[in-house]
Amino acid sequence: MEATSDPDTKNPENIKEEQQTMPSRRLILAMPFFGSGLVSRSASAQGAGTLRIVVPYAAGGPTDVQARILSEPLAKALGQRVVVENRTGAGVVVGTESVAKAPPDGQTVLFTTVAHAINPTLFPNLPFDTEKDFAPVVLVARVPLVLLVRKDLPARNMAEFLAWLSAQKGQATYGSAGVGSAPHLGAALLLKMQGVEASHIPYRGSGPAMTDLAAGRLDFYIDAATSALAQAQAGTGRALGWSMLSRSPAAPDLPTFDEQGVKGYEAYTWSGLFMPAATPREMVLKLNAAVREAVAVPAVRSRFAEIGAELAEPAPPEALGAFVQAETAKWRDVVKETGMNVQ
């Protein structure tokens, strides 16, 4: 699905996919955009057309939310039209591959997550190389996770939840935005640390999983704070824990996993931009600078803070490349130790 700040450009063929993720899109619809149009500037080679931000997750999910917050201030910084296009499937492989094989003309960029560092271990036969086929642009934000349980589950804190979970003897269900996604890893890490089991149900994105949690068809879901806090506020799920080692100003009353007895637990996802590997360096640097300009806008920083996303410090493209290498090594062991596999 493609979306821009201009409602007349919506593609009717994608309405069905949009409707499937409507519960989580309430958060998007409540977000003000940062202006009514794009700023006109003298066009460079990169600014001559439309920049497509490909999000390999369903509309309404936490990654999609961030991309939409960023799209209009980024358009202003670049002086060109920017659209967000959702391309889902195969644990983000479909959308990611589309960018890897896109023309390296500076008009296509991947907005993805920790899945980019996990998939090389999870999928032995990827149709692309996450290191060789992409040019890192910039790390945008780190996003903590939040433990949500169905609203009628008889647990009001982490201790009660863990006791309930243990008593289910593997029959409890939890969802994720796909095999190897941050929600999947966050839950797998918790289960591993506690020595308990539960049944994993993967979805094509956060929106459909949240729909089933709200309906009581899932017992729990460890989702990105970006959408989880909004769901908890709406009453569609109950928040029990924050995944970082310290509490967040976005949810000061929500205790961490660590302070509730799951010592040392820390997990988060992140968002970053990548372009096809052969994209000219000057285009990569131009987009890096434009993103840094966009996230410096107070209104943008405020919106990211409200959804619990922590903006990254300004850094050159090489910093994202090094970060992804470290993340790949970090999660490789978790994937192998938990026996995570693509069904």
Coordinates of C-alpha atoms in Angstrom, one line a residue:
M1 CA 0.0 0.0 0.0
E2 CA 1.2 3.5 -0.9
A3 CA 0.4 6.5 1.1
T4 CA 1.3 10.2 0.9
S5 CA 0.2 13.4 2.6
D6 CA -2.1 13.9 -0.5
P7 CA -5.3 11.9 -0.1
D8 CA -6.1 12.1 -3.8
T9 CA -3.0 9.9 -4.5
K10 CA -4.3 6.8 -2.6
N11 CA -4.4 3.6 -4.7
P12 CA -7.9 2.0 -4.5
E13 CA -6.4 -1.5 -5.2
N14 CA -4.8 -1.5 -1.8
I15 CA -7.8 -0.7 0.3
K16 CA -8.3 -4.3 1.2
E17 CA -4.9 -4.6 2.9
E18 CA -5.5 -1.3 4.6
Q19 CA -8.8 -2.5 6.1
Q20 CA -7.1 -5.6 7.5
T21 CA -4.9 -3.4 9.7
M22 CA -7.5 -0.7 10.7
P23 CA -7.4 -1.2 14.5
S24 CA -3.7 -0.2 14.6
R25 CA -4.2 2.6 12.1
R26 CA -6.2 4.6 14.6
L27 CA -2.9 5.8 15.9
I28 CA -1.8 7.0 12.5
L29 CA -5.1 8.8 11.9
A30 CA -4.7 10.7 15.1
M31 CA -1.3 12.0 14.1
P32 CA -1.1 15.5 12.7
F33 CA 1.1 15.9 9.7
F34 CA 3.7 18.7 9.7
G35 CA 2.3 21.0 7.1
S36 CA -0.1 20.9 4.2
G37 CA 2.3 20.6 1.3
L38 CA 5.9 20.2 0.2
V39 CA 8.5 22.9 0.1
S40 CA 9.6 23.9 -3.4
R41 CA 13.3 24.0 -3.9
S42 CA 15.6 23.9 -6.9
A43 CA 15.7 20.2 -7.8
S44 CA 18.9 18.2 -7.7
A45 CA 19.2 14.8 -9.4
Q46 CA 17.8 13.2 -6.3
G47 CA 15.1 15.8 -5.9
A48 CA 13.8 15.4 -9.5
G49 CA 11.3 12.6 -8.8
T50 CA 9.4 10.9 -6.0
L51 CA 11.3 9.2 -3.2
R52 CA 9.7 5.9 -2.3
I53 CA 10.1 4.8 1.3
V54 CA 9.4 1.0 1.3
V55 CA 8.2 -0.3 4.6
P56 CA 8.2 -4.2 4.6
Y57 CA 5.5 -4.3 7.3
A58 CA 1.7 -3.8 7.2
A59 CA 0.2 -0.4 7.4
G60 CA -0.6 0.6 11.0
G61 CA 2.3 -1.2 12.6
P62 CA 5.0 0.5 14.6
T63 CA 7.5 0.8 11.7
D64 CA 4.9 2.2 9.4
V65 CA 4.0 4.8 12.0
Q66 CA 7.6 6.0 12.2
A67 CA 7.9 6.2 8.4
R68 CA 4.8 8.3 8.2
I69 CA 5.9 10.7 10.9
L70 CA 9.2 11.2 9.1
S71 CA 7.8 11.4 5.5
E72 CA 6.6 15.0 5.3
P73 CA 9.5 16.7 7.1
L74 CA 11.8 14.6 5.0
A75 CA 10.0 15.8 1.9
K76 CA 10.6 19.4 3.0
A77 CA 14.3 18.7 3.7
L78 CA 14.8 17.1 0.3
G79 CA 12.5 19.4 -1.7
Q80 CA 10.8 16.6 -3.3
R81 CA 7.7 14.4 -3.0
V82 CA 8.0 11.4 -0.6
V83 CA 5.6 8.4 -0.4
V84 CA 5.4 5.5 2.0
E85 CA 4.8 2.1 0.4
N86 CA 3.9 -1.0 2.4
R87 CA 5.3 -4.2 0.9
T88 CA 4.7 -7.2 3.2
G89 CA 5.4 -10.9 3.0
A90 CA 7.9 -13.6 4.0
G91 CA 9.1 -12.0 7.2
V92 CA 10.0 -8.7 5.5
V93 CA 11.9 -10.5 2.7
V94 CA 9.5 -9.3 -0.1
G95 CA 9.8 -5.6 0.7
T96 CA 13.5 -5.8 1.4
E97 CA 14.2 -7.7 -1.9
S98 CA 12.3 -5.1 -3.9
V99 CA 14.7 -2.4 -2.7
A100 CA 17.8 -4.5 -3.2
K101 CA 16.8 -4.9 -6.8
A102 CA 15.6 -1.4 -7.4
P103 CA 17.4 1.0 -9.7
P104 CA 20.2 2.7 -7.7
D105 CA 18.9 6.2 -8.7
G106 CA 18.3 7.6 -5.2
Q107 CA 14.6 7.3 -5.6
T108 CA 14.0 4.1 -3.5
V109 CA 14.9 3.6 0.2
L110 CA 14.2 0.8 2.7
F111 CA 12.8 1.7 6.1
T112 CA 13.4 -1.4 8.1
T113 CA 14.1 -2.8 11.6
V114 CA 16.2 -5.3 13.6
A115 CA 14.8 -7.9 11.2
H116 CA 17.5 -6.8 8.7
A117 CA 20.2 -8.1 11.1
I118 CA 18.3 -11.2 12.1
N119 CA 17.3 -12.6 8.7
P120 CA 20.7 -13.7 7.6
T121 CA 20.7 -16.2 10.4
L122 CA 17.0 -17.0 10.2
F123 CA 16.8 -17.5 6.4
P124 CA 19.8 -19.4 5.0
N125 CA 18.8 -18.7 1.4
L126 CA 17.8 -15.1 1.2
P127 CA 17.4 -13.7 -2.3
F128 CA 19.8 -10.8 -1.3
D129 CA 22.8 -10.2 0.9
T130 CA 21.9 -7.8 3.7
E131 CA 25.4 -6.4 3.8
K132 CA 26.5 -6.4 0.1
D133 CA 23.3 -5.4 -1.6
F134 CA 22.5 -2.4 0.6
A135 CA 24.1 1.0 1.3
P136 CA 23.4 2.0 4.9
V137 CA 22.0 5.5 5.2
V138 CA 21.2 6.4 8.8
L139 CA 20.0 4.9 12.0
V140 CA 16.7 6.7 12.8
A141 CA 15.5 5.4 16.2
R142 CA 15.6 2.7 18.9
V143 CA 12.2 1.4 20.0
P144 CA 11.7 -0.4 23.3
L145 CA 9.1 -3.3 23.5
V146 CA 6.1 -3.5 25.8
L147 CA 4.5 -6.7 27.1
L148 CA 0.7 -6.6 26.4
V149 CA -1.7 -9.2 27.7
R150 CA -5.3 -9.7 26.7
K151 CA -7.6 -7.5 28.8
D152 CA -9.3 -10.3 30.6
L153 CA -6.1 -12.3 31.4
P154 CA -5.9 -12.7 35.2
A155 CA -2.6 -11.0 35.8
R156 CA -1.9 -7.4 36.8
N157 CA 1.9 -7.5 37.0
M158 CA 4.9 -9.4 35.8
A159 CA 5.0 -11.8 38.7
E160 CA 1.3 -12.8 38.3
F161 CA 1.8 -13.1 34.6
L162 CA 4.8 -15.4 34.9
A163 CA 3.0 -17.6 37.4
W164 CA 0.0 -17.8 35.1
L165 CA 2.2 -18.5 32.1
S166 CA 4.0 -21.4 33.9
A167 CA 0.7 -22.9 34.9
Q168 CA -0.4 -23.0 31.3
K169 CA 2.3 -25.7 30.5
G170 CA 2.9 -24.5 27.0
Q171 CA -0.7 -23.9 26.1
A172 CA -0.6 -20.1 26.2
T173 CA -0.4 -18.3 22.9
Y174 CA 1.6 -15.2 21.8
G175 CA 1.7 -13.4 18.6
S176 CA 4.4 -11.6 16.5
A177 CA 4.8 -9.5 13.4
G178 CA 6.4 -12.5 11.8
V179 CA 9.0 -15.2 12.4
G180 CA 12.2 -13.4 13.6
S181 CA 10.6 -10.1 14.1
A182 CA 11.4 -8.0 17.2
P183 CA 8.1 -9.1 18.9
H184 CA 9.0 -12.8 18.2
L185 CA 12.6 -12.3 19.6
G186 CA 11.4 -10.4 22.6
A187 CA 9.0 -13.1 23.6
A188 CA 11.4 -15.9 22.8
L189 CA 14.0 -14.2 25.0
L190 CA 11.6 -13.9 27.9
L191 CA 10.5 -17.6 27.6
K192 CA 14.1 -18.7 27.4
M193 CA 15.1 -16.7 30.5
Q194 CA 12.1 -18.0 32.5
G195 CA 12.4 -21.6 31.3
V196 CA 8.8 -21.8 30.1
E197 CA 7.1 -22.5 26.8
A198 CA 4.2 -21.0 24.8
S199 CA 2.7 -21.4 21.4
H200 CA 3.9 -18.8 18.8
I201 CA 1.5 -17.5 16.2
P202 CA 3.2 -15.3 13.5
Y203 CA 1.2 -12.6 11.6
R204 CA 1.9 -10.4 8.6
G205 CA 2.5 -7.4 10.7
S206 CA 1.6 -5.9 14.1
G207 CA -1.9 -4.7 13.1
P208 CA -3.4 -8.2 12.6
A209 CA -1.8 -9.5 15.7
M210 CA -3.1 -6.7 17.8
T211 CA -6.6 -7.3 16.4
D212 CA -6.5 -10.9 17.7
L213 CA -5.1 -9.8 21.1
A214 CA -8.0 -7.3 21.4
A215 CA -10.5 -10.0 20.5
G216 CA -9.0 -12.4 23.1
R217 CA -7.7 -14.8 20.6
L218 CA -4.1 -14.2 21.7
D219 CA -2.9 -14.4 25.3
F220 CA 0.0 -12.0 25.1
Y221 CA 2.1 -10.0 22.6
I222 CA 5.4 -8.2 23.2
D223 CA 5.0 -5.3 20.7
A224 CA 7.1 -2.2 19.9
A225 CA 6.2 0.7 22.2
T226 CA 5.2 2.7 19.1
S227 CA 1.9 0.9 18.8
A228 CA 1.7 -0.9 22.2
L229 CA 1.3 2.2 24.3
A230 CA -1.6 3.4 22.1
Q231 CA -3.3 0.0 22.4
A232 CA -2.9 0.0 26.2
Q233 CA -4.3 3.5 26.4
A234 CA -7.3 2.4 24.2
G235 CA -7.9 -0.6 26.5
T236 CA -7.4 -3.2 23.8
G237 CA -4.6 -4.8 25.8
R238 CA -3.1 -4.4 29.3
A239 CA 0.6 -3.3 29.5
L240 CA 2.7 -5.1 32.1
G241 CA 6.3 -4.4 31.4
W242 CA 8.9 -2.1 29.6
S243 CA 11.7 -3.9 27.9
M244 CA 14.6 -1.5 28.6
L245 CA 16.6 -1.4 31.9
S246 CA 15.2 2.0 32.9
R247 CA 11.7 3.4 32.7
S248 CA 10.7 5.8 29.9
P249 CA 9.2 9.3 30.1
A250 CA 6.7 8.1 27.5
A251 CA 5.3 5.6 30.1
P252 CA 6.8 6.6 33.6
D253 CA 4.3 4.3 35.5
L254 CA 5.1 1.2 33.5
P255 CA 7.8 -0.8 35.4
T256 CA 10.6 -2.6 33.5
F257 CA 11.0 -6.3 33.2
D258 CA 14.2 -6.1 35.2
E259 CA 12.7 -4.4 38.2
Q260 CA 9.8 -6.9 38.2
G261 CA 12.2 -9.8 38.6
V262 CA 13.3 -10.7 35.1
K263 CA 16.8 -9.6 35.8
G264 CA 18.9 -8.4 32.9
Y265 CA 16.1 -8.5 30.4
E266 CA 16.6 -5.9 27.7
A267 CA 15.3 -6.0 24.1
Y268 CA 14.4 -3.4 21.6
T269 CA 13.9 -2.9 17.9
W270 CA 15.3 -0.1 15.8
S271 CA 14.6 1.6 12.6
G272 CA 17.0 2.6 9.8
L273 CA 17.2 3.6 6.2
F274 CA 19.0 1.7 3.5
M275 CA 19.4 2.2 -0.3
P276 CA 20.4 -0.2 -3.1
A277 CA 24.2 -0.9 -2.9
A278 CA 25.1 0.8 -6.1
T279 CA 23.4 4.1 -5.2
P280 CA 26.0 7.0 -5.7
R281 CA 27.5 8.0 -2.5
E282 CA 26.5 11.6 -2.9
M283 CA 22.9 10.5 -2.9
V284 CA 23.4 8.4 0.2
L285 CA 25.0 11.4 2.0
K286 CA 22.3 13.7 0.8
L287 CA 19.6 11.5 2.3
N288 CA 21.6 11.1 5.5
A289 CA 21.8 14.8 5.9
A290 CA 18.0 15.3 5.0
V291 CA 17.0 12.7 7.7
R292 CA 19.1 14.4 10.3
E293 CA 17.6 17.7 9.4
A294 CA 14.0 16.2 9.5
V295 CA 14.4 14.6 13.0
A296 CA 15.9 17.9 14.4
V297 CA 12.5 19.6 13.9
P298 CA 10.9 19.9 17.4
A299 CA 7.5 18.7 16.3
V300 CA 9.1 15.5 14.8
R301 CA 11.1 14.9 18.0
S302 CA 8.0 15.3 20.0
R303 CA 6.0 12.8 18.0
F304 CA 8.7 10.2 18.2
A305 CA 8.9 10.7 22.0
E306 CA 5.2 10.4 22.4
I307 CA 5.2 6.9 20.7
G308 CA 8.2 5.8 22.9
A309 CA 10.8 5.9 20.2
E310 CA 14.3 7.2 21.1
L311 CA 15.9 9.1 18.2
A312 CA 19.4 8.1 17.4
E313 CA 22.3 10.5 17.7
P314 CA 23.3 12.1 14.3
A315 CA 25.9 9.8 12.6
P316 CA 27.3 9.1 9.1
P317 CA 26.2 6.1 7.0
E318 CA 29.2 4.0 8.2
A319 CA 27.8 4.1 11.7
L320 CA 24.7 2.2 10.7
G321 CA 26.8 -0.3 8.8
A322 CA 28.8 -1.1 12.0
F323 CA 25.7 -1.1 14.1
V324 CA 24.0 -3.7 11.9
Q325 CA 27.1 -6.0 12.0
A326 CA 27.0 -5.8 15.8
E327 CA 23.2 -6.5 15.9
T328 CA 23.6 -9.5 13.6
A329 CA 26.2 -11.0 15.9
K330 CA 24.1 -10.2 19.0
W331 CA 20.9 -11.9 17.8
R332 CA 22.6 -14.8 16.0
D333 CA 23.0 -16.7 19.3
V334 CA 19.4 -16.0 20.4
V335 CA 18.0 -17.3 17.2
K336 CA 20.1 -20.5 17.4
E337 CA 19.7 -21.1 21.1
T338 CA 15.9 -20.8 21.0
G339 CA 15.6 -23.1 17.9
M340 CA 13.8 -20.3 16.0
N341 CA 13.0 -21.4 12.5
V342 CA 10.8 -20.5 9.5
Q343 CA 7.9 -22.9 9.3

